[in-house]
Short mmCIF file of C-alpha atoms and ligand atoms in Angstrom, two decimals:
data_model
loop_
_atom_site.label_atom_id
_atom_site.label_comp_id
_atom_site.label_asym_id
_atom_site.label_seq_id
_atom_site.Cartn_x
_atom_site.Cartn_y
_atom_site.Cartn_z
CA MET F 4 -2.37 -24.93 3.88
CA LEU F 5 -1.09 -25.30 7.59
CA ASN F 6 -3.09 -28.52 8.09
CA GLY F 7 -1.55 -30.44 11.48
CA LYS F 8 1.54 -27.87 11.35
CA ARG F 9 2.04 -27.00 15.17
CA VAL F 10 2.49 -23.05 16.07
CA LEU F 11 3.96 -22.26 20.10
CA LEU F 12 2.81 -18.84 20.17
CA ILE F 13 4.24 -16.53 22.41
CA VAL F 14 2.44 -13.48 23.43
CA ALA F 15 4.85 -10.66 25.14
CA GLY F 16 3.61 -7.62 26.89
CA GLY F 17 2.22 -5.00 24.27
CA ILE F 18 -0.92 -3.52 23.58
CA ALA F 19 -0.54 -5.53 20.26
CA ALA F 20 -1.20 -8.66 22.29
CA PHE F 21 -5.08 -8.28 21.58
CA LYS F 22 -3.71 -9.22 18.05
CA CYS F 23 -3.16 -12.86 18.80
CA HIS F 24 -6.69 -13.88 19.42
CA ASP F 25 -7.42 -13.08 15.69
CA LEU F 26 -3.96 -14.30 14.86
CA ILE F 27 -5.10 -17.92 16.81
CA ARG F 28 -8.35 -17.78 14.81
CA LYS F 29 -6.79 -17.92 11.54
CA LEU F 30 -3.91 -20.21 12.46
CA ARG F 31 -6.74 -22.92 13.61
CA GLY F 32 -8.91 -21.92 10.74
CA GLN F 33 -6.01 -23.16 8.13
CA GLY F 34 -5.94 -26.05 10.07
CA ALA F 35 -2.56 -25.29 12.43
CA HIS F 36 -2.53 -26.34 16.39
CA VAL F 37 -1.92 -23.56 18.74
CA ARG F 38 -0.54 -23.70 22.04
CA CYS F 39 0.75 -20.37 23.64
CA VAL F 40 3.02 -19.28 26.14
CA LEU F 41 2.27 -16.18 27.99
CA THR F 42 4.75 -13.48 29.40
CA ASP F 43 3.62 -11.78 33.24
CA ALA F 44 3.83 -8.29 31.04
CA GLY F 45 1.81 -10.51 28.11
CA ALA F 46 -1.05 -11.17 30.84
CA ARG F 47 -1.52 -7.12 31.74
CA PHE F 48 -2.92 -7.23 28.14
CA VAL F 49 -4.65 -10.51 27.33
CA THR F 50 -5.64 -13.78 29.76
CA PRO F 51 -4.86 -16.92 29.93
CA LEU F 52 -8.33 -17.71 29.59
CA SER F 53 -9.01 -15.69 26.35
CA LEU F 54 -6.01 -17.81 24.96
CA GLN F 55 -7.00 -21.10 26.51
CA ALA F 56 -10.41 -20.49 24.80
CA LEU F 57 -9.39 -19.99 21.16
CA SER F 58 -6.53 -22.08 21.20
CA GLU F 59 -8.30 -25.20 23.21
CA ASP F 60 -5.08 -26.16 24.76
CA LYS F 61 -3.70 -25.66 27.74
CA VAL F 62 -1.91 -22.21 28.16
CA TYR F 63 1.56 -22.12 29.71
CA THR F 64 2.91 -18.80 31.79
CA ASP F 65 5.30 -19.88 34.66
CA MET F 66 8.92 -21.20 34.28
CA PHE F 67 8.40 -22.80 38.04
CA SER F 68 5.14 -24.42 37.99
CA LEU F 69 5.83 -28.01 39.30
CA THR F 70 2.74 -29.44 37.59
CA ASP F 71 3.14 -27.67 34.43
CA GLU F 72 7.23 -28.63 34.38
CA SER F 73 6.65 -32.14 35.44
CA GLU F 74 3.60 -32.76 32.98
CA MET F 75 5.56 -30.53 29.87
CA GLY F 76 8.41 -28.71 30.46
CA HIS F 77 9.92 -25.96 28.51
CA ILE F 78 12.36 -28.36 26.42
CA GLN F 79 9.34 -30.53 25.38
CA LEU F 80 7.11 -27.07 24.90
CA SER F 81 9.62 -26.36 21.92
CA ARG F 82 9.96 -29.70 20.91
CA ASP F 83 6.60 -30.58 20.23
CA ALA F 84 6.09 -27.14 17.87
CA ASP F 85 7.11 -26.92 14.21
CA LEU F 86 7.89 -23.21 14.61
CA LEU F 87 7.71 -20.65 17.38
CA VAL F 88 6.30 -17.14 17.03
CA VAL F 89 6.82 -14.35 19.01
CA ALA F 90 3.81 -11.69 18.90
CA PRO F 91 4.26 -9.34 19.96
CA ALA F 92 7.97 -9.44 19.70
CA THR F 93 8.38 -6.33 21.87
CA ALA F 94 11.91 -4.39 22.47
CA ASN F 95 12.06 -6.38 26.09
CA ILE F 96 12.01 -9.37 24.85
CA LEU F 97 13.94 -9.28 21.62
CA ALA F 98 16.78 -7.88 24.20
CA ARG F 99 16.48 -10.83 26.45
CA MET F 100 16.67 -13.46 23.25
CA ALA F 101 19.50 -11.42 21.79
CA ALA F 102 21.28 -11.82 25.11
CA GLY F 103 20.78 -15.21 25.43
CA MET F 104 18.95 -14.61 28.59
CA ALA F 105 16.51 -17.44 30.38
CA ASP F 106 14.41 -15.15 33.13
CA ASP F 107 11.21 -16.64 32.63
CA LEU F 108 9.51 -19.22 30.93
CA ALA F 109 9.20 -17.60 27.23
CA ALA F 110 12.81 -16.45 26.87
CA THR F 111 13.95 -19.95 28.32
CA VAL F 112 11.93 -21.74 25.69
CA LEU F 113 13.56 -19.77 22.89
CA LEU F 114 16.82 -20.20 24.22
CA ALA F 115 16.20 -23.97 23.92
CA THR F 116 15.01 -24.24 21.01
CA ASP F 117 16.02 -25.49 17.20
CA LYS F 118 13.03 -24.75 15.98
CA PRO F 119 12.54 -22.16 13.26
CA VAL F 120 11.24 -18.14 15.08
CA LEU F 121 9.80 -15.86 13.13
CA ALA F 122 9.13 -12.64 15.22
CA ALA F 123 6.57 -9.70 14.71
CA PRO F 124 7.56 -6.82 16.23
CA ALA F 125 5.76 -4.10 17.57
CA MET F 126 6.27 -0.98 19.84
CA ASN F 127 6.78 2.80 20.09
CA VAL F 128 8.44 4.10 16.62
CA ARG F 129 11.55 5.35 18.88
CA MET F 130 11.88 2.18 20.50
CA TRP F 131 12.05 0.76 17.48
CA SER F 132 14.59 2.65 15.84
CA HIS F 133 17.15 3.09 19.26
CA ALA F 134 20.31 1.81 18.23
CA ALA F 135 20.28 -1.01 20.83
CA THR F 136 16.82 -2.51 19.38
CA VAL F 137 18.77 -2.19 15.95
CA ALA F 138 21.62 -3.80 17.33
CA ASN F 139 19.49 -6.66 18.58
CA VAL F 140 17.68 -7.32 15.82
CA GLU F 141 20.89 -7.53 13.45
CA THR F 142 21.96 -9.93 15.82
CA LEU F 143 18.62 -12.25 15.85
CA LYS F 144 18.83 -12.20 11.65
CA LYS F 145 22.13 -13.29 12.21
CA ARG F 146 20.98 -16.40 14.04
CA GLY F 147 18.23 -16.72 11.91
CA ILE F 148 15.84 -15.55 13.16
CA THR F 149 12.62 -14.51 10.71
CA PHE F 150 10.89 -11.30 10.98
CA VAL F 151 7.92 -9.81 10.05
CA GLY F 152 6.83 -6.16 9.99
CA PRO F 153 6.79 -4.05 11.96
CA ASN F 154 4.24 -1.95 9.82
CA ASP F 155 4.24 1.45 9.32
CA GLY F 156 1.17 3.22 11.18
CA ALA F 157 -0.44 5.11 13.92
CA MET F 158 0.04 3.29 17.35
CA ALA F 159 -1.56 3.61 20.54
CA CYS F 160 0.80 6.07 21.60
CA ASN F 161 -0.52 8.71 19.39
CA GLU F 162 2.85 8.77 17.17
CA TYR F 163 3.09 7.36 13.73
CA GLY F 164 5.88 5.66 11.76
CA PRO F 165 7.29 1.98 11.94
CA GLY F 166 6.25 0.01 15.12
CA ARG F 167 2.61 -1.22 14.45
CA MET F 168 2.67 -5.27 14.53
CA SER F 169 2.14 -6.76 11.24
CA GLU F 170 -1.71 -7.74 11.12
CA PRO F 171 -2.41 -11.12 11.92
CA ALA F 172 -2.94 -12.15 8.07
CA GLU F 173 0.44 -11.17 6.99
CA ILE F 174 1.76 -13.13 10.08
CA VAL F 175 -0.13 -16.47 8.74
CA THR F 176 1.58 -15.77 5.00
CA ALA F 177 4.82 -15.28 6.66
CA ILE F 178 3.92 -19.05 8.81
CA GLU F 179 2.82 -20.29 6.06
CA ALA F 180 6.28 -19.01 3.64
CA LEU F 181 8.15 -20.99 6.93
CA LEU F 182 6.49 -23.85 6.98
CA THR F 183 5.15 -24.80 3.48
CA THR F 184 8.11 -25.06 1.77
CA SER F 185 7.74 -27.19 -1.61
CA SER F 186 10.78 -27.77 -3.90
CA ALA F 187 9.20 -27.27 -7.35
CA LEU F 188 10.87 -23.74 -8.20
CA LYS F 189 13.96 -24.98 -6.15
CA GLY F 190 17.16 -23.87 -8.14
CA LYS F 191 15.12 -21.30 -10.30
CA ARG F 192 15.49 -17.88 -10.40
CA ALA F 193 12.60 -15.75 -10.18
CA LEU F 194 12.27 -11.60 -9.93
CA VAL F 195 9.12 -9.84 -8.92
CA THR F 196 8.32 -6.37 -9.34
CA SER F 197 5.86 -4.67 -6.62
CA GLY F 198 3.98 -1.36 -5.47
CA PRO F 199 4.08 1.63 -6.86
CA THR F 200 6.96 4.09 -8.16
CA ARG F 201 7.34 7.57 -7.00
CA GLU F 202 8.26 10.32 -9.86
CA ALA F 203 9.80 13.61 -8.01
CA ILE F 204 8.42 17.04 -9.18
CA ASP F 205 10.69 18.68 -6.62
CA PRO F 206 12.36 17.55 -3.17
CA VAL F 207 8.79 17.47 -1.46
CA ARG F 208 6.24 16.46 -4.15
CA TYR F 209 5.86 13.24 -6.40
CA ILE F 210 3.69 12.06 -9.21
CA SER F 211 2.48 8.38 -8.17
CA ASN F 212 -0.96 5.89 -7.66
CA HIS F 213 -2.48 3.58 -5.22
CA SER F 214 -1.15 0.41 -5.52
CA SER F 215 -0.41 -1.53 -2.23
CA GLY F 216 2.47 -3.82 -3.25
CA LYS F 217 -0.28 -6.70 -1.87
CA GLN F 218 -0.51 -8.52 -4.96
CA GLY F 219 3.20 -8.62 -6.22
CA HIS F 220 4.42 -9.40 -2.32
CA ALA F 221 2.18 -12.23 -2.25
CA ILE F 222 3.58 -13.40 -5.56
CA ALA F 223 7.10 -13.01 -4.20
CA SER F 224 6.08 -15.10 -0.82
CA ALA F 225 4.00 -17.70 -3.31
CA LEU F 226 7.33 -18.30 -5.70
CA ALA F 227 9.59 -18.27 -2.23
CA ARG F 228 7.37 -21.20 -0.99
CA LEU F 229 7.72 -23.47 -3.56
CA GLY F 230 11.32 -22.88 -3.45
CA ALA F 231 12.40 -20.00 -5.85
CA ASP F 232 14.95 -17.79 -5.00
CA VAL F 233 13.59 -14.85 -5.57
CA THR F 234 14.69 -11.16 -6.17
CA LEU F 235 11.58 -8.39 -5.32
CA VAL F 236 12.44 -4.69 -6.68
CA SER F 237 9.44 -2.52 -4.66
CA GLY F 238 8.19 0.98 -4.62
CA PRO F 239 7.39 2.28 -1.33
CA VAL F 240 4.63 0.23 0.42
CA ASN F 241 3.24 -0.32 4.02
CA VAL F 242 2.51 -4.16 3.57
CA ALA F 243 5.36 -6.67 5.77
CA ASP F 244 8.70 -7.59 4.12
CA PRO F 245 7.67 -11.14 2.40
CA VAL F 246 9.72 -13.91 4.46
CA GLY F 247 12.42 -15.64 2.33
CA VAL F 248 12.98 -13.12 -0.33
CA LYS F 249 15.95 -10.52 -1.37
CA LEU F 250 14.14 -7.20 -1.10
CA VAL F 251 15.28 -4.57 -2.88
CA LYS F 252 13.40 -1.05 -2.14
CA ILE F 253 13.51 1.70 -5.23
CA GLU F 254 11.18 4.71 -5.48
CA SER F 255 11.29 5.96 -9.22
CA ALA F 256 10.98 3.68 -12.41
CA ASP F 257 14.48 4.76 -13.40
CA GLN F 258 15.71 2.64 -10.23
CA MET F 259 13.45 -0.01 -10.74
CA LEU F 260 15.03 -0.87 -13.88
CA GLU F 261 18.24 -0.60 -12.58
CA ALA F 262 17.56 -2.92 -10.00
CA CYS F 263 15.99 -5.48 -12.46
CA LEU F 264 18.80 -5.62 -14.79
CA ALA F 265 21.27 -5.78 -11.74
CA ALA F 266 19.23 -9.13 -10.74
CA GLY F 267 21.58 -10.87 -13.34
CA LYS F 268 19.96 -13.95 -15.01
CA LEU F 269 16.28 -15.15 -14.21
CA ASP F 270 14.36 -18.14 -14.78
CA VAL F 271 11.09 -15.89 -14.26
CA ALA F 272 10.63 -12.28 -14.61
CA ILE F 273 6.75 -10.95 -13.17
CA PHE F 274 6.12 -7.42 -13.47
CA ALA F 275 3.07 -6.57 -10.83
CA ALA F 276 4.59 -3.11 -10.34
CA ALA F 277 2.32 0.10 -11.24
CA VAL F 278 5.25 1.73 -12.80
CA ALA F 279 4.44 5.39 -13.61
CA ASP F 280 4.07 5.90 -17.29
CA TRP F 281 5.38 9.40 -16.99
CA LYS F 282 8.09 11.56 -14.82
CA SER F 283 8.78 14.95 -14.91
CA ALA F 284 10.74 16.38 -17.09
CA LYS F 285 12.73 18.32 -15.53
CA PRO F 286 12.69 17.52 -11.57
CA ALA F 287 13.44 20.99 -9.50
CA ASP F 288 16.48 20.56 -7.05
CA ALA F 289 14.46 22.99 -4.74
CA LYS F 290 10.80 23.04 -3.53
CA ILE F 291 8.71 25.03 -5.94
CA LYS F 292 7.36 27.98 -4.32
CA LYS F 293 3.97 29.16 -4.91
CA LYS F 294 3.85 32.86 -5.98
CA PRO F 295 0.86 34.93 -5.22
CA GLY F 296 -1.43 35.61 -8.63
CA ALA F 297 1.03 33.83 -10.44
CA PRO F 298 -0.46 30.61 -12.52
CA PRO F 299 0.12 27.41 -11.08
CA PRO F 300 3.50 25.92 -12.63
CA ALA F 301 3.28 23.77 -16.26
CA LEU F 302 4.28 20.41 -15.32
CA GLU F 303 6.20 18.84 -18.65
CA LEU F 304 6.15 15.15 -18.69
CA THR F 305 8.56 12.37 -20.33
CA PRO F 306 7.90 8.88 -20.34
CA ASN F 307 9.81 6.26 -18.26
CA PRO F 308 11.70 3.54 -19.34
CA ASP F 309 9.34 0.32 -19.98
CA ILE F 310 10.94 -2.26 -17.78
CA LEU F 311 8.75 -5.29 -18.87
CA ALA F 312 9.43 -4.23 -22.69
CA THR F 313 13.21 -3.82 -21.70
CA VAL F 314 13.32 -7.40 -19.73
CA SER F 315 11.49 -9.19 -22.32
CA LYS F 316 13.90 -8.23 -25.45
CA PRO F 317 15.33 -11.18 -26.89
CA GLY F 318 18.67 -12.21 -26.08
CA ALA F 319 20.90 -14.33 -24.03
CA GLN F 320 19.68 -12.26 -21.22
CA ARG F 321 16.05 -13.06 -21.30
CA PRO F 322 14.31 -14.85 -18.57
CA THR F 323 12.55 -17.94 -20.06
CA LEU F 324 9.63 -16.82 -19.04
CA VAL F 325 8.06 -12.97 -18.65
CA VAL F 326 5.03 -12.33 -17.03
CA GLY F 327 3.25 -8.89 -17.07
CA PHE F 328 0.02 -7.60 -15.63
CA ALA F 329 -2.16 -5.40 -17.06
CA ALA F 330 -4.18 -2.92 -15.22
CA GLU F 331 -7.41 -1.79 -17.24
CA THR F 332 -10.58 0.21 -16.75
CA GLU F 333 -12.14 -1.17 -19.66
CA ASN F 334 -11.91 -3.72 -22.94
CA LEU F 335 -9.52 -5.69 -20.21
CA VAL F 336 -9.03 -8.78 -22.44
CA ALA F 337 -8.56 -6.91 -25.86
CA ASN F 338 -6.10 -4.58 -24.00
CA ALA F 339 -4.32 -7.21 -22.69
CA ILE F 340 -3.72 -9.41 -25.24
CA ASP F 341 -2.86 -6.01 -27.43
CA LYS F 342 -0.16 -5.56 -24.52
CA ARG F 343 0.91 -8.97 -24.21
CA THR F 344 2.18 -8.59 -28.11
CA ARG F 345 3.67 -5.06 -27.91
CA LYS F 346 5.54 -5.90 -24.80
CA GLY F 347 7.11 -8.62 -26.09
CA CYS F 348 6.37 -10.95 -22.69
CA ASP F 349 4.73 -14.30 -22.89
CA TRP F 350 2.07 -14.22 -20.20
CA ILE F 351 -0.25 -11.18 -19.23
CA VAL F 352 -1.93 -11.55 -16.17
CA ALA F 353 -4.81 -8.84 -16.80
CA ASN F 354 -6.88 -7.39 -14.18
CA ASP F 355 -9.95 -4.51 -14.37
CA VAL F 356 -8.66 -1.60 -11.88
CA SER F 357 -11.75 0.46 -12.42
CA PRO F 358 -12.16 2.37 -8.60
CA ALA F 359 -15.56 -0.03 -8.37
CA THR F 360 -13.31 -3.40 -8.44
CA GLY F 361 -11.25 -2.67 -4.96
CA THR F 362 -8.35 -3.97 -6.85
CA PHE F 363 -5.88 -1.34 -6.48
CA GLY F 364 -5.07 -1.65 -2.46
CA GLY F 365 -7.91 -4.18 -1.86
CA GLU F 366 -7.35 -7.79 -0.56
CA ARG F 367 -9.10 -9.49 -3.63
CA ASN F 368 -8.48 -9.91 -7.40
CA THR F 369 -10.09 -10.93 -10.78
CA VAL F 370 -7.64 -12.11 -13.27
CA HIS F 371 -7.79 -13.46 -16.77
CA LEU F 372 -4.43 -15.21 -17.54
CA VAL F 373 -3.60 -14.23 -21.04
CA THR F 374 -0.92 -16.65 -22.85
CA ALA F 375 -0.08 -17.86 -26.19
CA ASP F 376 -3.03 -20.10 -25.98
CA GLY F 377 -5.75 -17.90 -25.05
CA VAL F 378 -7.00 -16.48 -22.12
CA GLU F 379 -7.86 -18.34 -19.12
CA GLU F 380 -10.80 -16.76 -16.85
CA TRP F 381 -9.93 -16.66 -12.83
CA PRO F 382 -12.86 -16.19 -10.37
CA THR F 383 -12.33 -13.67 -8.02
CA LEU F 384 -9.85 -14.29 -5.23
CA ALA F 385 -7.98 -13.50 -2.23
CA LYS F 386 -4.36 -11.93 -3.46
CA ASP F 387 -2.85 -14.60 -2.00
CA GLU F 388 -4.59 -16.82 -4.20
CA VAL F 389 -3.75 -15.69 -7.43
CA ALA F 390 -0.52 -15.61 -6.01
CA ALA F 391 -0.11 -19.32 -5.26
CA ARG F 392 -2.03 -20.01 -8.31
CA LEU F 393 0.23 -17.79 -10.65
CA ALA F 394 3.15 -19.78 -8.65
CA ASP F 395 2.10 -23.07 -9.46
CA ARG F 396 1.34 -21.89 -13.47
CA ILE F 397 4.78 -20.97 -13.35
CA ALA F 398 6.37 -24.13 -12.02
CA GLN F 399 4.66 -26.20 -14.58
CA GLN F 400 5.33 -23.80 -17.20
CA LEU F 401 9.38 -23.77 -15.90
CA GLY F 402 9.24 -28.00 -15.74
CA ARG F 403 8.00 -28.79 -19.17
CA PRO F 404 10.64 -29.62 -21.41
CA ARG F 405 12.47 -27.18 -23.60
CA ALA F 406 11.30 -28.97 -26.99
CA VAL F 407 7.05 -28.36 -25.92
CA LYS F 408 8.32 -24.53 -25.28
CA ALA F 409 9.97 -24.37 -28.60
CA ALA F 410 6.85 -25.66 -30.09
CA GLU F 411 4.54 -23.40 -28.60
O1 PMT K 16 -0.63 -3.25 -5.47
P1 PMT K 16 -1.64 -3.77 -5.31
O2 PMT K 16 -2.81 -2.71 -4.87
O3 PMT K 16 -1.91 -5.33 -4.77
O4 PMT K 16 -2.60 -3.53 -6.66
C1 PMT K 16 -1.88 -4.66 -7.76
C2 PMT K 16 -2.24 -4.01 -9.05
C3 PMT K 16 -3.66 -3.53 -9.31
C4 PMT K 16 -0.85 -2.55 -9.00
C5 PMT K 16 -1.16 -5.10 -9.71
O5 PMT K 16 -2.40 -6.38 -9.83
C6 PMT K 16 -1.50 -4.86 -11.46
O6 PMT K 16 -2.08 -4.70 -12.31
N1 PMT K 16 -0.23 -4.05 -11.86
C7 PMT K 16 -0.23 -3.92 -12.72
C8 PMT K 16 0.20 -2.18 -13.42
C9 PMT K 16 0.36 -1.61 -14.36
O7 PMT K 16 1.47 -0.68 -14.28
O8 PMT K 16 0.00 -2.23 -15.25
P2 PMT K 16 -0.26 -1.60 -16.82
O9 PMT K 16 -1.11 -1.94 -17.61
O10 PMT K 16 0.22 0.14 -16.93
O11 PMT K 16 1.86 -1.66 -17.43
C10 PMT K 16 1.64 -3.20 -17.83
C11 PMT K 16 2.64 -3.59 -17.36
O12 PMT K 16 4.06 -3.00 -18.21
C12 PMT K 16 2.80 -4.18 -16.01
O13 PMT K 16 3.64 -5.42 -15.86
C13 PMT K 16 3.63 -2.97 -15.44
O14 PMT K 16 4.60 -3.38 -14.12
C14 PMT K 16 4.63 -2.79 -16.75
N2 PMT K 16 5.42 -1.53 -16.96
C15 PMT K 16 4.16 -0.43 -16.97
C16 PMT K 16 5.01 0.80 -17.30
C17 PMT K 16 6.55 1.17 -17.16
N3 PMT K 16 7.23 2.25 -17.65
N4 PMT K 16 7.68 -0.35 -16.99
C18 PMT K 16 6.45 -1.53 -17.11
O15 PMT K 16 7.23 -2.57 -16.68
#
């Protein structure tokens, strides 16, 4: 997907710099050309030699190198690139970018460029939430810098929280989103739901499921790559925010419904979220206490609103195309056909979520696309390939003349 694209990778000084090796490999595997700029601090974590060996290109480190400056020059470095990627983007380099400093080669190239810039932050959780970093990131976003991550997780400093650099595969997806846009869905408004919902039992306990958001987020990215104006309504997940997408974070099914209805008039809506079917009938205001010797409390459940069925209802506000998912552990296709009719949607993407398939939380998915025309069996694909294929199908469908659709 990145054939012939030129990425200038700026490697700053953080422990996550080791992930750049894999990032370079993955980018080159997609056909991109990668050239590296390494800061002094970055060179404490990875060597120019390793970056050079993997990129098969010269690594630039020194602003005042007579040979580098005469052969290439810091302006030429950015002129030659389609995209600049800062990974890891440390608190220090983000601060220097926000302040417009030009005190080393990396900062100077970033100041001199008119190309898109993608930053993959990586730092200690308290550095990330420090008011100075928050303000710097805000400033950079306003100037058009795109961010991927950081993710939540365990960090090298033995702390846990947001600050982990996105995984190389997530950075590659963000790069694809920036470099491979097409206009097949330009002017179309799309809604995607993703991830699990959480239904409170009391202030500290909830009902939820294992959805990671990988499939739904990949669909949002794929639609944005085709030029759609995408709103992604997501439950709590730990995957990178997709680039170029309006993200609305919610917790419960009620909040998801409200956010979906607030999205306005849509051309297409895709419901990949694993919405909890039930919620506690009476969530407690205070933590339910465990009383010695007393039986466990009974949990009374009540149904959640069916978001897919609500949005599928006929009417002026109904999106042109509504796509539901069916997560099944038995009778996959028969249940999906039945679900399509019951919920009133146009298509159903059916996937087997039996534990042995690893669909929930995994990287791959095997789906059947159920439409009014019949059932298509797709091969097992990476979730972003499922997403790209689905987005292409949606673009084809929305591009069809209305008379053809009315006849279906
Ligand atoms: O997030 P990942 O780890 O990548 O996993 C992806 C996935 C398995 C979650 C995804 O591919 C998937 O199957 N999503 C739908 C999960 C689900 O809730 O399926 P269902 O068969 O229970 O629901 C049918 C459809 O109704 C779904 O489109 C669902 O979003 C929707 N629904 C369900 C209940 C409800 N109250 N409101 C809804 O809108």
